Coordinates of C-alpha atoms in Angstrom, one line a residue:
Chain A
M112 CA 4.7 24.0 -3.0
T113 CA 2.6 20.9 -3.8
D114 CA 5.5 18.8 -4.7
S115 CA 6.9 20.4 -0.4
L116 CA 3.4 18.6 0.9
L117 CA 4.1 15.3 -0.7
S118 CA 7.8 14.8 -0.7
G119 CA 11.0 15.7 0.3
P120 CA 12.6 18.0 2.6
E121 CA 10.0 19.9 4.7
P122 CA 10.7 22.2 7.9
D123 CA 7.7 23.0 9.3
P124 CA 4.8 20.5 9.3
A125 CA 2.4 22.0 12.0
G126 CA 2.6 25.4 9.8
D127 CA 1.7 23.4 6.6
A128 CA -0.9 21.6 8.8
G129 CA -2.6 25.0 9.8
H130 CA -1.0 25.2 13.8
T131 CA -0.4 28.7 14.1
D132 CA 2.5 29.2 16.8
A133 CA 3.0 25.3 17.0
P134 CA 5.9 25.0 19.6
P135 CA 8.9 23.5 18.2
R136 CA 8.7 20.0 16.9
V137 CA 9.2 16.8 18.8
G138 CA 10.0 13.2 18.3
F139 CA 12.1 10.7 19.7
F140 CA 15.5 9.4 19.2
T141 CA 16.4 6.3 20.2
D142 CA 19.7 4.7 20.9
T143 CA 19.3 1.0 20.4
S144 CA 23.5 0.8 21.5
V145 CA 22.6 1.3 25.3
C146 CA 19.0 -0.7 24.8
I147 CA 19.0 -3.6 26.8
G148 CA 15.2 -5.3 26.1
C149 CA 13.7 -4.7 29.2
K150 CA 10.9 -3.5 27.9
A151 CA 9.6 -1.2 30.0
C152 CA 9.0 0.7 27.0
E153 CA 6.2 -1.0 25.9
V154 CA 4.9 -1.7 29.4
A155 CA 4.6 2.2 30.3
C156 CA 2.8 1.8 27.3
K157 CA 0.3 -0.1 27.3
E158 CA -0.3 1.2 31.0
W159 CA -0.6 4.8 30.3
N160 CA -2.8 4.4 27.1
A161 CA -5.1 2.2 28.6
I162 CA -3.8 -0.9 25.0
P163 CA -5.5 -4.0 25.7
E164 CA -3.4 -7.0 25.3
D165 CA -3.2 -8.6 21.8
G166 CA -2.6 -12.5 23.2
L167 CA 0.1 -14.2 24.9
S168 CA 0.9 -16.7 22.1
L169 CA 4.6 -17.1 22.5
T170 CA 6.4 -16.5 19.1
G171 CA 9.2 -19.3 19.0
M172 CA 12.1 -17.3 17.4
S173 CA 13.3 -15.3 20.1
Y174 CA 12.8 -13.6 23.6
D175 CA 10.6 -11.1 20.9
N176 CA 7.3 -12.3 21.8
T177 CA 5.6 -9.2 20.5
G178 CA 6.4 -10.4 17.3
S179 CA 6.0 -6.7 15.5
L180 CA 4.2 -3.0 15.9
G181 CA 0.4 -3.5 15.6
A182 CA -2.8 -2.3 17.3
S183 CA -2.6 -3.0 20.2
T184 CA 1.7 -2.8 20.6
W185 CA 2.7 1.1 20.2
R186 CA 6.1 0.1 21.3
H187 CA 7.3 -2.8 20.1
V188 CA 11.6 -4.3 21.3
A189 CA 13.4 -6.5 19.0
F190 CA 15.8 -9.1 20.0
I191 CA 18.3 -10.6 17.2
E192 CA 20.6 -12.9 18.3
Q193 CA 23.5 -13.0 16.1
S194 CA 25.8 -15.5 16.1
A195 CA 28.8 -14.1 13.8
P196 CA 28.7 -10.2 13.9
P197 CA 31.0 -8.1 12.4
A198 CA 34.5 -7.8 14.3
A199 CA 33.1 -4.8 16.5
A200 CA 33.9 -3.0 19.6
Q201 CA 31.7 -3.3 22.4
A202 CA 29.8 0.0 22.7
P203 CA 30.6 2.0 25.3
A204 CA 28.3 3.9 27.6
P205 CA 27.1 7.3 27.1
E206 CA 29.0 9.7 28.8
G207 CA 27.4 10.4 32.7
R208 CA 25.0 7.9 32.2
T209 CA 25.2 4.0 34.2
E210 CA 27.4 1.6 32.8
L211 CA 25.6 -1.2 31.1
P212 CA 27.7 -4.4 29.4
L213 CA 26.3 -4.4 25.8
A214 CA 28.0 -7.7 26.1
A215 CA 29.7 -10.4 28.2
D216 CA 33.3 -9.9 27.5
P217 CA 35.5 -8.2 25.3
P218 CA 34.6 -10.4 21.7
A219 CA 37.1 -12.9 21.2
A220 CA 38.6 -13.0 17.2
G221 CA 36.2 -13.4 14.7
G222 CA 33.2 -12.2 16.8
E223 CA 30.7 -13.7 18.9
F224 CA 27.7 -14.2 19.6
R225 CA 25.7 -11.1 20.4
W226 CA 22.2 -9.3 21.3
L227 CA 20.7 -6.5 19.5
M228 CA 17.6 -5.0 21.2
S229 CA 16.1 -1.9 19.5
S230 CA 12.6 -0.4 20.9
D231 CA 10.5 0.3 17.8
V232 CA 7.7 3.1 17.4
C233 CA 5.6 5.0 15.3
K234 CA 8.3 6.9 12.9
H235 CA 5.9 10.2 13.2
C236 CA 7.2 11.0 8.9
T237 CA 7.6 14.2 7.7
H238 CA 5.6 13.2 5.4
A239 CA 2.9 10.7 6.5
A240 CA 1.2 8.0 3.8
C241 CA -1.4 7.4 6.5
L242 CA -2.2 10.6 7.2
D243 CA -2.1 11.3 3.3
V244 CA -4.5 8.5 2.1
C245 CA -7.3 8.7 5.2
P246 CA -9.9 9.3 3.3
T247 CA -11.8 10.6 6.6
G248 CA -9.3 12.9 7.9
S249 CA -9.5 10.9 10.9
L250 CA -5.4 10.9 10.9
F251 CA -3.9 14.4 11.6
R252 CA -0.7 16.4 12.1
T253 CA -0.5 18.1 15.9
E254 CA 0.8 21.1 16.6
F255 CA 3.5 19.2 18.3
G256 CA 4.5 18.0 14.1
T257 CA 3.6 14.6 15.1
V258 CA 0.6 12.3 13.3
V259 CA -2.3 11.3 15.6
V260 CA -5.5 8.8 14.9
Q261 CA -8.6 10.4 16.6
E262 CA -10.9 7.0 17.4
D263 CA -14.4 8.5 16.9
I264 CA -13.5 9.6 12.8
C265 CA -11.9 6.2 11.8
N266 CA -14.3 4.0 10.1
G267 CA -12.1 1.1 9.9
C268 CA -12.1 1.0 5.9
G269 CA -8.0 -0.3 6.7
Y270 CA -6.5 1.9 3.7
C271 CA -3.2 3.3 6.1
V272 CA -2.7 -0.1 7.0
P273 CA -1.0 -1.0 3.7
A274 CA 0.3 2.7 3.3
C275 CA 2.5 2.9 5.9
P276 CA 6.2 2.5 4.2
Y277 CA 7.4 0.3 7.7
G278 CA 4.4 -1.8 8.2
V279 CA 3.2 0.5 11.6
I280 CA -0.8 1.2 12.2
D281 CA -3.0 -1.8 12.0
Q282 CA -6.8 -2.0 12.9
R283 CA -7.6 -3.9 15.7
P284 CA -9.7 -7.3 15.0
S285 CA -12.5 -6.5 17.6
D286 CA -13.1 -3.4 16.8
G287 CA -11.7 -2.6 12.6
R288 CA -10.5 1.0 13.6
A289 CA -7.0 1.7 13.2
F290 CA -4.0 2.5 16.5
K291 CA -1.4 3.6 17.0
C292 CA 1.6 5.5 18.9
T293 CA 0.4 8.6 18.8
L294 CA 4.0 9.9 20.9
C295 CA 1.6 10.6 24.1
Y296 CA -0.4 13.5 22.8
D297 CA -2.3 13.9 26.2
R298 CA 0.8 14.4 28.1
L299 CA 2.9 16.3 25.5
G300 CA 0.0 18.8 25.8
A301 CA 0.0 19.1 29.5
G302 CA 4.0 19.3 29.3
L303 CA 5.0 15.7 30.4
E304 CA 7.8 13.4 27.9
P305 CA 6.2 10.5 26.3
A306 CA 5.5 7.5 29.1
C307 CA 7.8 5.3 26.8
A308 CA 10.4 7.7 27.0
K309 CA 9.8 8.1 30.8
A310 CA 10.1 4.8 31.8
C311 CA 13.5 3.9 29.7
P312 CA 15.6 2.7 32.6
T313 CA 18.9 3.8 30.3
E314 CA 18.0 6.8 28.3
S315 CA 17.6 3.8 25.0
I316 CA 14.6 6.5 24.6
Q317 CA 14.8 10.1 24.3
F318 CA 12.4 12.4 23.6
G319 CA 12.7 16.3 22.9
P320 CA 12.3 19.3 20.7
L321 CA 13.4 17.5 17.0
D322 CA 16.5 19.7 16.1
E323 CA 18.5 19.0 19.6
L324 CA 18.0 15.0 18.9
R325 CA 19.3 14.6 15.6
A326 CA 22.7 17.0 17.5
R327 CA 22.5 14.6 19.9
A328 CA 22.4 12.0 17.8
A329 CA 25.3 13.5 15.7
L330 CA 27.6 13.1 18.5
R331 CA 26.1 9.7 20.1
V332 CA 27.5 8.1 16.2
E333 CA 30.7 10.6 16.9
Q334 CA 31.8 9.0 20.4
L335 CA 30.6 5.4 18.9
H336 CA 32.8 5.4 15.6
A337 CA 35.9 7.0 17.8
A338 CA 35.2 4.5 20.3
G339 CA 35.3 1.7 17.3
V340 CA 31.9 0.7 16.2
P341 CA 31.9 1.4 13.2
D342 CA 28.7 -0.9 12.2
A343 CA 26.7 2.8 14.5
R344 CA 24.7 4.2 12.1
L345 CA 21.7 6.9 12.3
Y346 CA 18.1 5.3 10.9
G347 CA 15.5 8.6 9.2
H348 CA 17.2 11.4 10.4
D349 CA 18.2 13.0 7.1
P350 CA 14.7 15.5 6.3
E351 CA 16.3 14.5 2.4
D352 CA 15.1 10.9 2.2
G353 CA 11.7 9.1 1.3
V354 CA 9.8 10.5 3.8
G355 CA 11.5 13.6 4.4
G356 CA 13.0 12.9 7.7
D357 CA 11.3 10.3 10.8
G358 CA 9.8 12.7 14.0
A359 CA 11.4 9.2 15.5
F360 CA 14.9 8.4 14.4
F361 CA 17.1 5.4 15.9
L362 CA 21.0 4.5 16.0
L363 CA 21.2 0.7 15.0
L364 CA 24.5 -1.5 15.0
D365 CA 23.3 -2.9 11.5
E366 CA 21.7 -2.8 8.6
P367 CA 18.0 -1.2 9.2
E368 CA 16.6 -5.0 7.3
V369 CA 18.4 -7.1 10.7
Y370 CA 16.2 -5.3 12.9
G371 CA 12.7 -5.0 10.2
L372 CA 12.9 -1.8 9.0
P373 CA 13.1 -0.8 5.3
P374 CA 16.1 0.2 4.3
D375 CA 14.9 3.0 2.4
P376 CA 11.2 3.5 2.6
V377 CA 9.6 5.9 0.4
V378 CA 6.0 8.3 1.5
T379 CA 3.7 6.6 -1.0
T380 CA 2.4 9.7 -2.1
R381 CA 5.5 11.2 -3.3
D382 CA 4.0 9.1 -6.8
L383 CA 0.7 10.5 -6.7
P384 CA 1.1 12.8 -9.8
A385 CA 2.1 10.5 -11.2
M386 CA -0.3 8.2 -10.4
W387 CA -3.1 10.1 -11.3
K388 CA -2.1 11.0 -14.6
H389 CA -1.4 7.5 -15.8
A390 CA -5.1 7.3 -14.5
G391 CA -6.7 10.3 -16.5
A392 CA -5.0 8.4 -19.8
A393 CA -6.2 5.6 -18.7
A394 CA -9.9 7.0 -18.9
L395 CA -9.3 9.2 -21.6
S396 CA -8.5 5.8 -23.3
L397 CA -10.9 3.7 -22.6
A398 CA -13.9 6.1 -23.1
G399 CA -11.3 6.5 -26.9
G400 CA -11.5 2.5 -27.3
F401 CA -15.2 2.2 -26.4
A402 CA -15.3 5.6 -29.4
L403 CA -13.2 2.9 -31.1
S404 CA -15.3 0.2 -30.9
F405 CA -18.6 2.5 -32.2
A406 CA -16.6 3.9 -35.3
L407 CA -15.2 1.1 -36.2
P408 CA -18.1 -1.2 -37.3
A409 CA -19.9 1.5 -39.0
L410 CA -17.1 2.7 -41.4
L411 CA -16.2 -1.7 -41.6
R412 CA -20.3 -1.9 -43.1
R413 CA -20.0 2.2 -45.2
K414 CA -17.0 0.5 -46.5
G415 CA -18.7 -3.2 -47.4
R416 CA -21.5 -1.5 -49.0
R417 CA -20.3 0.1 -51.2
Chain B
M224 CA 20.6 -13.3 10.7
T225 CA 20.7 -14.1 7.0
H226 CA 16.9 -15.6 6.1
E227 CA 15.7 -16.9 2.8
A228 CA 13.0 -18.0 2.4
P229 CA 12.7 -21.5 2.0
R230 CA 10.4 -21.7 -0.8
R231 CA 13.4 -20.0 -3.4
E232 CA 15.3 -22.4 -4.5
G233 CA 12.1 -24.2 -5.7
T234 CA 11.5 -21.0 -7.2
R235 CA 14.4 -21.2 -9.1
T236 CA 14.6 -24.3 -10.1
R237 CA 11.4 -23.7 -11.9
R238 CA 12.2 -20.8 -13.8
R239 CA 15.0 -21.9 -15.0
R240 CA 13.4 -25.4 -16.9
K241 CA 11.3 -22.2 -18.2
G242 CA 14.3 -20.9 -19.5
E243 CA 13.4 -17.6 -18.4
Q244 CA 16.4 -15.3 -17.3
L245 CA 15.8 -13.5 -14.0
M246 CA 15.9 -10.2 -13.8
V247 CA 18.1 -9.8 -10.7
P248 CA 20.0 -12.4 -9.6
R249 CA 18.7 -13.2 -6.0
A250 CA 20.9 -11.6 -3.6
E251 CA 21.4 -12.7 0.3
F252 CA 19.5 -10.2 1.9
R253 CA 18.5 -10.2 6.0
S254 CA 15.1 -9.6 7.8
Y255 CA 13.8 -9.9 11.3
Y256 CA 13.4 -13.6 11.5
G257 CA 11.2 -13.4 8.2
R258 CA 8.9 -11.4 9.1
P259 CA 7.4 -9.0 6.8
V260 CA 8.0 -5.5 7.3
I261 CA 5.2 -4.2 6.4
K262 CA 2.1 -4.4 7.0
A263 CA -0.2 -6.1 4.2
P264 CA -4.2 -5.1 3.3
S265 CA -7.0 -6.2 6.0
W266 CA -9.1 -6.2 3.0
A267 CA -11.3 -9.1 2.1
A268 CA -10.4 -10.1 -0.9
R269 CA -13.5 -11.1 -2.3
D270 CA -14.8 -7.3 -0.9
I271 CA -12.2 -5.4 -2.3
A272 CA -10.4 -7.5 -5.7
G273 CA -14.4 -7.8 -6.3
Y274 CA -15.7 -4.0 -5.5
F275 CA -12.4 -3.4 -8.3
F276 CA -14.1 -6.2 -10.6
L277 CA -17.8 -4.7 -10.4
G278 CA -16.7 -1.0 -9.9
G279 CA -14.9 -0.9 -13.4
L280 CA -17.7 -3.5 -15.1
A281 CA -20.6 -0.5 -14.0
G282 CA -17.9 2.3 -15.0
A283 CA -17.0 0.9 -18.3
G284 CA -20.5 -0.3 -18.7
S285 CA -22.0 3.7 -18.9
V286 CA -19.4 4.1 -21.6
L287 CA -20.8 1.5 -23.7
A288 CA -24.5 2.0 -23.3
A289 CA -23.7 5.9 -24.7
G290 CA -22.1 4.5 -27.3
A291 CA -25.2 2.8 -28.0
Q292 CA -27.3 4.9 -26.7
L293 CA -26.0 6.9 -29.6
T294 CA -26.1 5.0 -32.8
G295 CA -29.6 3.8 -31.7
R296 CA -28.8 -0.1 -30.0
T297 CA -31.7 -0.1 -27.8
T298 CA -31.1 -3.2 -26.2
V299 CA -27.5 -3.8 -25.7
A300 CA -28.0 0.0 -24.0
T301 CA -30.9 -0.1 -21.6
A302 CA -29.5 -3.6 -20.5
V303 CA -25.7 -2.5 -19.9
K304 CA -27.5 0.5 -17.9
V305 CA -28.7 -1.8 -16.3
S306 CA -26.3 -4.5 -15.5
S307 CA -24.0 -1.4 -13.9
L308 CA -26.4 -0.1 -11.9
A309 CA -26.8 -4.1 -10.2
A310 CA -22.7 -3.4 -10.6
V311 CA -22.2 0.0 -8.9
S312 CA -24.3 -0.9 -6.2
L313 CA -23.0 -4.3 -4.6
S314 CA -19.6 -3.0 -5.0
A315 CA -20.6 -0.2 -3.1
A316 CA -22.2 -3.7 -0.5
A317 CA -18.5 -4.9 -0.8
L318 CA -17.3 -1.3 0.1
I319 CA -19.6 -1.3 3.0
N320 CA -19.1 -4.9 4.2
D321 CA -15.6 -4.3 4.1
L322 CA -15.7 -1.1 6.3
G323 CA -16.2 -3.8 9.8
R324 CA -18.7 -0.5 10.9
P325 CA -20.9 0.5 7.9
D326 CA -22.2 3.0 9.9
R327 CA -19.3 4.9 9.4
F328 CA -19.7 5.0 5.5
A329 CA -20.7 8.7 6.1
H330 CA -17.4 9.5 7.6
M331 CA -16.1 8.5 3.6
L332 CA -17.6 12.8 2.8
R333 CA -16.3 13.9 5.7
V334 CA -13.9 14.9 3.0
L335 CA -12.7 15.3 -0.1
K336 CA -9.0 15.2 -0.2
P337 CA -7.0 14.5 -3.3
T338 CA -4.0 12.5 -1.9
S339 CA -6.7 10.1 -0.8
P340 CA -8.0 7.9 -4.1
M341 CA -10.5 6.2 -1.6
S342 CA -12.0 10.0 -0.3
V343 CA -11.8 10.7 -3.9
G344 CA -13.2 7.1 -4.9
S345 CA -16.4 7.9 -2.7
W346 CA -16.9 10.9 -4.3
L347 CA -16.9 9.9 -7.8
L348 CA -19.3 6.6 -6.9
G349 CA -22.1 9.0 -4.9
G350 CA -21.5 11.3 -8.3
Y351 CA -21.7 8.0 -10.6
G352 CA -23.7 5.7 -8.9
P353 CA -27.5 7.7 -8.7
A354 CA -26.4 8.8 -12.1
A355 CA -26.3 5.0 -13.6
G356 CA -28.7 4.1 -11.6
A357 CA -31.6 7.1 -12.7
A358 CA -30.1 6.0 -15.9
A359 CA -31.1 2.3 -15.9
L360 CA -34.4 3.4 -14.3
C361 CA -35.3 6.0 -17.2
A362 CA -34.4 3.0 -20.0
V363 CA -36.3 0.3 -18.4
T364 CA -39.8 2.2 -17.8
G365 CA -39.2 4.4 -20.4
R366 CA -40.3 7.4 -19.3
L367 CA -38.4 11.2 -18.2
P368 CA -36.6 10.1 -22.1
R369 CA -34.4 13.9 -21.3
T370 CA -34.2 13.0 -17.7
G371 CA -32.0 9.2 -19.0
A372 CA -30.3 11.1 -21.9
V373 CA -29.1 13.0 -19.3
A374 CA -27.9 10.4 -16.9
T375 CA -26.6 8.2 -19.5
A376 CA -24.1 11.1 -20.1
A377 CA -23.4 12.2 -17.3
A378 CA -22.5 8.2 -16.0
A379 CA -20.4 8.4 -18.9
T380 CA -18.7 10.8 -18.3
L381 CA -18.1 9.6 -14.4
G382 CA -18.1 6.0 -15.9
P383 CA -14.0 6.4 -17.1
A384 CA -12.9 7.7 -13.9
V385 CA -15.0 4.8 -11.5
A386 CA -13.1 2.4 -14.2
T387 CA -9.2 3.6 -13.3
Y388 CA -8.9 5.1 -9.9
T389 CA -9.3 2.0 -8.1
A390 CA -5.7 1.3 -9.9
V391 CA -5.2 4.4 -8.4
L392 CA -6.0 3.6 -4.6
A393 CA -3.9 0.5 -5.2
A394 CA -1.2 2.0 -6.2
D395 CA -0.6 4.6 -3.8
T396 CA 0.6 1.9 -0.8
A397 CA 3.8 0.4 -0.3
V398 CA 2.5 -2.7 -1.1
P399 CA 5.5 -3.5 -3.6
A400 CA 3.2 -5.1 -6.3
W401 CA 1.5 -2.3 -6.5
H402 CA 3.2 0.6 -5.7
G403 CA 6.0 -1.0 -8.6
A404 CA 3.1 -1.0 -11.0
H405 CA 2.0 2.4 -10.5
R406 CA 2.3 3.4 -14.3
E407 CA 1.2 0.3 -15.8
L408 CA -1.7 -0.6 -13.8
P409 CA -4.7 2.2 -14.8
Y410 CA -4.3 0.8 -18.4
L411 CA -4.4 -3.0 -16.9
F412 CA -7.4 -1.7 -15.4
A413 CA -9.1 0.2 -18.0
A414 CA -8.7 -2.4 -20.2
S415 CA -10.2 -5.3 -17.9
A416 CA -12.8 -3.1 -16.8
T417 CA -13.4 -2.8 -21.1
A418 CA -13.4 -6.3 -21.4
A419 CA -15.7 -7.1 -18.9
A420 CA -18.7 -4.1 -19.9
A421 CA -17.7 -5.9 -23.4
G422 CA -18.4 -9.5 -22.3
M423 CA -21.9 -8.3 -20.3
A424 CA -22.9 -6.8 -22.9
L425 CA -21.7 -9.8 -25.7
V426 CA -23.6 -12.1 -22.9
V427 CA -27.1 -9.8 -22.8
A428 CA -27.2 -8.2 -25.9
P429 CA -28.4 -9.9 -29.2
S430 CA -26.0 -10.5 -32.6
R431 CA -27.2 -7.5 -34.6
E432 CA -26.7 -4.7 -31.7
S433 CA -22.8 -6.2 -30.3
A434 CA -20.9 -5.4 -32.9
P435 CA -19.3 -3.0 -30.9
A436 CA -18.2 -5.1 -27.8
R437 CA -16.8 -7.5 -30.4
C438 CA -14.6 -5.0 -31.5
A439 CA -13.9 -3.4 -27.7
A440 CA -13.3 -7.4 -26.8
V441 CA -10.4 -7.1 -28.9
L442 CA -9.3 -3.7 -28.2
A443 CA -9.2 -4.5 -24.6
A444 CA -7.9 -8.5 -24.8
V445 CA -4.7 -6.4 -26.5
A446 CA -4.1 -4.1 -24.1
D447 CA -4.8 -6.4 -20.7
A448 CA -1.7 -8.3 -22.4
T449 CA 0.1 -5.7 -22.8
A450 CA -0.3 -4.0 -19.5
V451 CA 0.7 -6.4 -17.6
R452 CA 4.0 -7.5 -19.7
A453 CA 4.5 -3.7 -19.0
A454 CA 4.0 -4.2 -15.6
E455 CA 6.2 -7.1 -15.3
R456 CA 9.4 -5.4 -17.0
R457 CA 9.2 -2.3 -14.9
L458 CA 8.5 -4.4 -11.5
G459 CA 11.9 -6.2 -11.7
M460 CA 12.4 -8.8 -9.6
V461 CA 9.3 -8.1 -7.6
A462 CA 7.3 -9.7 -11.0
E463 CA 7.5 -12.5 -9.3
T464 CA 4.6 -12.2 -7.6
Y465 CA 2.3 -12.0 -10.8
R466 CA 3.7 -15.3 -11.9
E467 CA 3.5 -17.3 -8.8
G468 CA 1.3 -19.0 -6.7
R469 CA -2.4 -17.9 -6.4
A470 CA -1.8 -15.0 -8.5
G471 CA 0.2 -16.4 -11.0
R472 CA -2.9 -18.9 -11.0
L473 CA -5.3 -16.1 -11.8
L474 CA -3.7 -13.9 -14.1
R475 CA -2.8 -16.7 -16.2
A476 CA -6.2 -17.5 -16.3
A477 CA -7.4 -14.1 -16.6
E478 CA -4.8 -13.8 -20.0
V479 CA -6.8 -17.3 -21.0
L480 CA -10.1 -16.3 -20.7
V481 CA -9.9 -12.9 -21.8
V482 CA -7.8 -13.7 -25.0
G483 CA -9.9 -16.5 -25.7
G484 CA -12.9 -14.8 -24.9
A485 CA -12.1 -11.9 -27.4
V486 CA -11.0 -14.6 -30.1
T487 CA -14.3 -16.4 -29.4
A488 CA -16.2 -13.1 -29.8
A489 CA -14.4 -11.5 -32.3
L490 CA -14.8 -15.2 -35.1
G491 CA -18.2 -16.8 -33.8
G492 CA -19.9 -13.5 -32.4
R493 CA -22.5 -13.1 -34.7
Y494 CA -24.1 -16.7 -33.8
R495 CA -25.3 -16.4 -30.3
S496 CA -24.4 -19.1 -28.6
A497 CA -20.7 -18.2 -29.0
A498 CA -21.4 -14.9 -28.3
V499 CA -22.3 -15.4 -25.1
A500 CA -20.0 -18.1 -24.4
G501 CA -17.0 -15.2 -25.0
G502 CA -18.4 -13.2 -22.7
L503 CA -18.6 -15.0 -21.1
A504 CA -14.5 -15.4 -21.0
L505 CA -14.7 -11.7 -20.9
L506 CA -16.4 -11.3 -17.5
A507 CA -14.8 -14.2 -15.8
G508 CA -11.2 -13.4 -17.3
S509 CA -11.9 -9.6 -16.1
A510 CA -12.5 -10.8 -12.2
C511 CA -9.2 -12.9 -12.6
T512 CA -7.3 -10.1 -13.4
R513 CA -8.4 -7.9 -10.3
F514 CA -8.2 -11.1 -7.8
G515 CA -4.7 -11.3 -9.6
V516 CA -3.8 -7.9 -8.7
F517 CA -4.8 -8.4 -6.0
A518 CA -3.1 -11.5 -4.6
A519 CA 0.0 -10.6 -6.0
G520 CA 0.1 -7.2 -3.7
I521 CA -0.5 -9.6 -0.9
A522 CA 2.0 -11.9 -1.9
S523 CA 4.4 -8.6 -2.0
A524 CA 3.7 -7.2 1.0
E525 CA 3.6 -10.5 2.9
D526 CA 7.4 -11.3 1.9
P527 CA 10.2 -8.9 3.2
A528 CA 12.2 -9.2 0.2
Y529 CA 10.1 -8.0 -1.9
T530 CA 10.5 -4.4 0.3
V531 CA 14.1 -5.0 1.3
L532 CA 15.8 -6.5 -1.9
P533 CA 14.0 -3.1 -4.4
Q534 CA 14.2 -0.3 -1.5
R535 CA 18.5 -2.0 -1.8
A536 CA 18.5 -1.7 -5.2
A537 CA 17.4 1.3 -5.9
Q538 CA 20.2 2.7 -3.3
G539 CA 22.8 1.4 -5.6
P540 CA 25.9 -1.3 -4.3
P541 CA 26.6 -1.5 -1.0
P542 CA 29.7 0.3 0.0
S543 CA 32.5 -2.5 0.1
P544 CA 33.7 -3.4 3.4

């Protein structure tokens, strides 16, 4: 039981957190193969959640001037400019959706320039390290199975920041408290979909019950593979992975690290029983070391007297 | 999109010159414009590494003080009790200062969560601090000897936990240099705390009472060096963060200071000047260890290589194209 609460597959996170009669777990499926990098999600998120701006500096590395997720950026669109992609066919548009060009022309022999765009967000992990390490209980599991910070309880200790294996949550410098995506908890309660999914013009961001999203994602990967995009892969969908599967998962066209995502993240509390065990042993060694330090001089003195 | 941090080349050359073997060959690795994957803690080194050091000094000091009390070394017992009270007060101040919102420290005591070392630590400090305070006050004033004995015993019982839980606090994060060493860090912190307390005792105690502190200093130096080496072996390529840059300089200084201090104390500790010199070296060495481990963690969080490559290695070789 303890084991499943710290790591491994967990079918009912909301129920384990004490929510009775919880609605089905919801999440995001972000299909990056149809993302056009319009940043409507970033803007909609800022607008709806009234997030302050976090500087207007240019990064100088690409069209991505947001840089990464942070306390005041809950959706972040990554722009990856690749000059020599693997020889892959153009990703076809999903059925019934707008046809959007991903690359201008069919790729020439040997590959050519391409852009990968991906809207990143808090993963709402099944085993959320930020939630586990929060000393105040300000981070909690909602009835929808998502992870939310209670702003009035957060005391700015910043422990959740290095605990997150995805580098999502951060402290707002002006304030000290930690903020991140709430999966629009307020909108969910009112039966609405999150602002980013609502604003996405290509349905790259899809919201819904997690089971349904996983089935939809599996179909989409098959479709892409059949259409000759062998590099299409799902990321964060597997309940057997290091964080017990993500509430927000992705379809990527390259390795996760290319998008700034960790290839094989693990919830840090998976090793917590071992850590406490070693800390206990170390504490005993400390006490034992001092006992020895007091016993040895006494023994030596007694021997010296003889 | 292949990003190799530019400093890698220089690193390689230096290592080869030293004749060290690379644990893992530098694999080609891709990242998002070289940006970090995880977020480094925004903790100030002075506050949090300082807190690690002071907590260790206080906790191990309480054990030493109890031993000294039991064996009739009252001068050193009183002095170390006072140093433990000072250290735990300063460490609490450092912790509250790092919060940024000091009025909200009380939120730490809303819940007790075993999954949060910071929560466990807050409660530990809540129990340990008053005990250490009572032990010191009773010893200094000479009043309420029975209360003093109980407080001394309570502080000595909680002290080892105060000294080692901070290792779990660091390791229970995604920071590669800390999480990867989660088995070794508690022993390193225990050894470092012992070195600090022994150093403090050597500085404040008369020579006739310092034999246990000298013995503890030697044990601590051996354990410290062993734990660092074990951690570096376990960490593989991430051990670079313990050897290079600011962390490398601090940890090398720590080793010299701790071993030098222990040797000075062991050989010349009967002389007051040598005892004080050795004690100060041990205290400084212990502080360098804490700041070094802290700096290694920051370095490992800021470079995506230390997040991506170990995770790739754990997955096994990539499928051939």
